[in-house]
Amino acid sequence: MADGWKEVVTEEEAIEFLKLICHSEYESNLENRALIRTILTDIQSLNRPAKTESESSQPSQPRSKQLSLLLKVLNEVHVA
């Protein structure tokens, strides 16, 4: 990376990273796999369009804590 320049990981990239880990041969612990699936479900539910007019008039839901933490970690480490 160039001096002073920091690459930013997008939400989409973070979600793809979680999916990769979830289906990876490196992730054999079932408890961890279940946690990753829970996080993915949580993140995907935040991205679903509103089903009713009352839902669409509400302010958009805040980013999940899990997604915020994942983005923070991925942006602070070099992921090759």
Short mmCIF file of C-alpha atoms in Angstrom, two decimals:
data_model
loop_
_atom_site.label_atom_id
_atom_site.label_comp_id
_atom_site.label_asym_id
_atom_site.label_seq_id
_atom_site.Cartn_x
_atom_site.Cartn_y
_atom_site.Cartn_z
CA MET A 1 0.00 0.00 0.00
CA ALA A 2 1.11 3.53 -0.67
CA ASP A 3 2.09 5.76 2.25
CA GLY A 4 -0.95 7.29 3.90
CA TRP A 5 -3.41 5.20 1.88
CA LYS A 6 -5.59 2.62 3.58
CA GLU A 7 -7.74 0.14 1.69
CA VAL A 8 -11.32 -0.10 2.95
CA VAL A 9 -13.24 -3.37 3.13
CA THR A 10 -16.85 -3.04 2.01
CA GLU A 11 -19.84 -4.70 3.67
CA GLU A 12 -20.24 -6.94 0.63
CA GLU A 13 -16.61 -8.08 0.89
CA ALA A 14 -17.02 -8.77 4.61
CA ILE A 15 -20.12 -10.87 3.95
CA GLU A 16 -18.32 -12.82 1.21
CA PHE A 17 -15.42 -13.36 3.63
CA LEU A 18 -17.81 -14.83 6.24
CA LYS A 19 -19.39 -17.09 3.61
CA LEU A 20 -15.95 -18.30 2.55
CA ILE A 21 -15.00 -19.11 6.14
CA CYS A 22 -18.32 -20.84 6.75
CA HIS A 23 -17.81 -23.16 3.77
CA SER A 24 -14.06 -23.51 4.16
CA GLU A 25 -12.18 -26.67 5.01
CA TYR A 26 -10.33 -24.55 7.58
CA GLU A 27 -13.50 -24.08 9.62
CA SER A 28 -14.23 -27.47 11.15
CA ASN A 29 -15.55 -26.36 14.55
CA LEU A 30 -19.35 -26.70 14.39
CA GLU A 31 -19.91 -24.13 17.15
CA ASN A 32 -17.91 -21.52 15.24
CA ARG A 33 -19.68 -22.40 12.00
CA ALA A 34 -23.05 -21.91 13.70
CA LEU A 35 -21.91 -18.52 15.02
CA ILE A 36 -20.78 -17.45 11.55
CA ARG A 37 -24.14 -18.49 10.07
CA THR A 38 -25.95 -16.52 12.79
CA ILE A 39 -23.90 -13.43 11.98
CA LEU A 40 -24.57 -13.86 8.24
CA THR A 41 -28.31 -14.20 8.87
CA ASP A 42 -28.27 -11.09 11.06
CA ILE A 43 -26.40 -9.07 8.44
CA GLN A 44 -28.60 -10.26 5.59
CA SER A 45 -31.77 -9.41 7.56
CA LEU A 46 -30.54 -5.81 7.82
CA ASN A 47 -30.19 -5.65 4.04
CA ARG A 48 -33.70 -6.97 3.21
CA PRO A 49 -36.15 -4.45 1.76
CA ALA A 50 -39.12 -3.47 3.92
CA LYS A 51 -42.19 -5.68 3.43
CA THR A 52 -44.85 -3.19 4.54
CA GLU A 53 -45.40 0.54 4.18
CA SER A 54 -44.93 1.06 7.94
CA GLU A 55 -41.57 -0.72 7.78
CA SER A 56 -40.46 1.40 4.83
CA SER A 57 -41.35 4.63 6.66
CA GLN A 58 -39.15 3.69 9.61
CA PRO A 59 -35.54 4.83 9.56
CA SER A 60 -33.14 2.23 8.25
CA GLN A 61 -31.90 -0.20 10.86
CA PRO A 62 -28.47 0.44 12.30
CA ARG A 63 -25.59 -1.71 11.16
CA SER A 64 -25.31 -4.82 13.31
CA LYS A 65 -22.64 -4.89 16.00
CA GLN A 66 -21.21 -8.05 14.44
CA LEU A 67 -20.84 -6.42 11.04
CA SER A 68 -19.30 -3.30 12.54
CA LEU A 69 -16.74 -5.36 14.44
CA LEU A 70 -15.97 -7.52 11.41
CA LEU A 71 -15.41 -4.46 9.22
CA LYS A 72 -13.18 -2.92 11.89
CA VAL A 73 -11.05 -6.06 12.14
CA LEU A 74 -10.80 -6.56 8.37
CA ASN A 75 -9.84 -2.93 7.85
CA GLU A 76 -7.14 -3.08 10.53
CA VAL A 77 -5.41 -6.23 9.32
CA HIS A 78 -3.97 -7.01 5.93
CA VAL A 79 -6.10 -9.72 4.37
CA ALA A 80 -4.32 -11.21 1.37
#
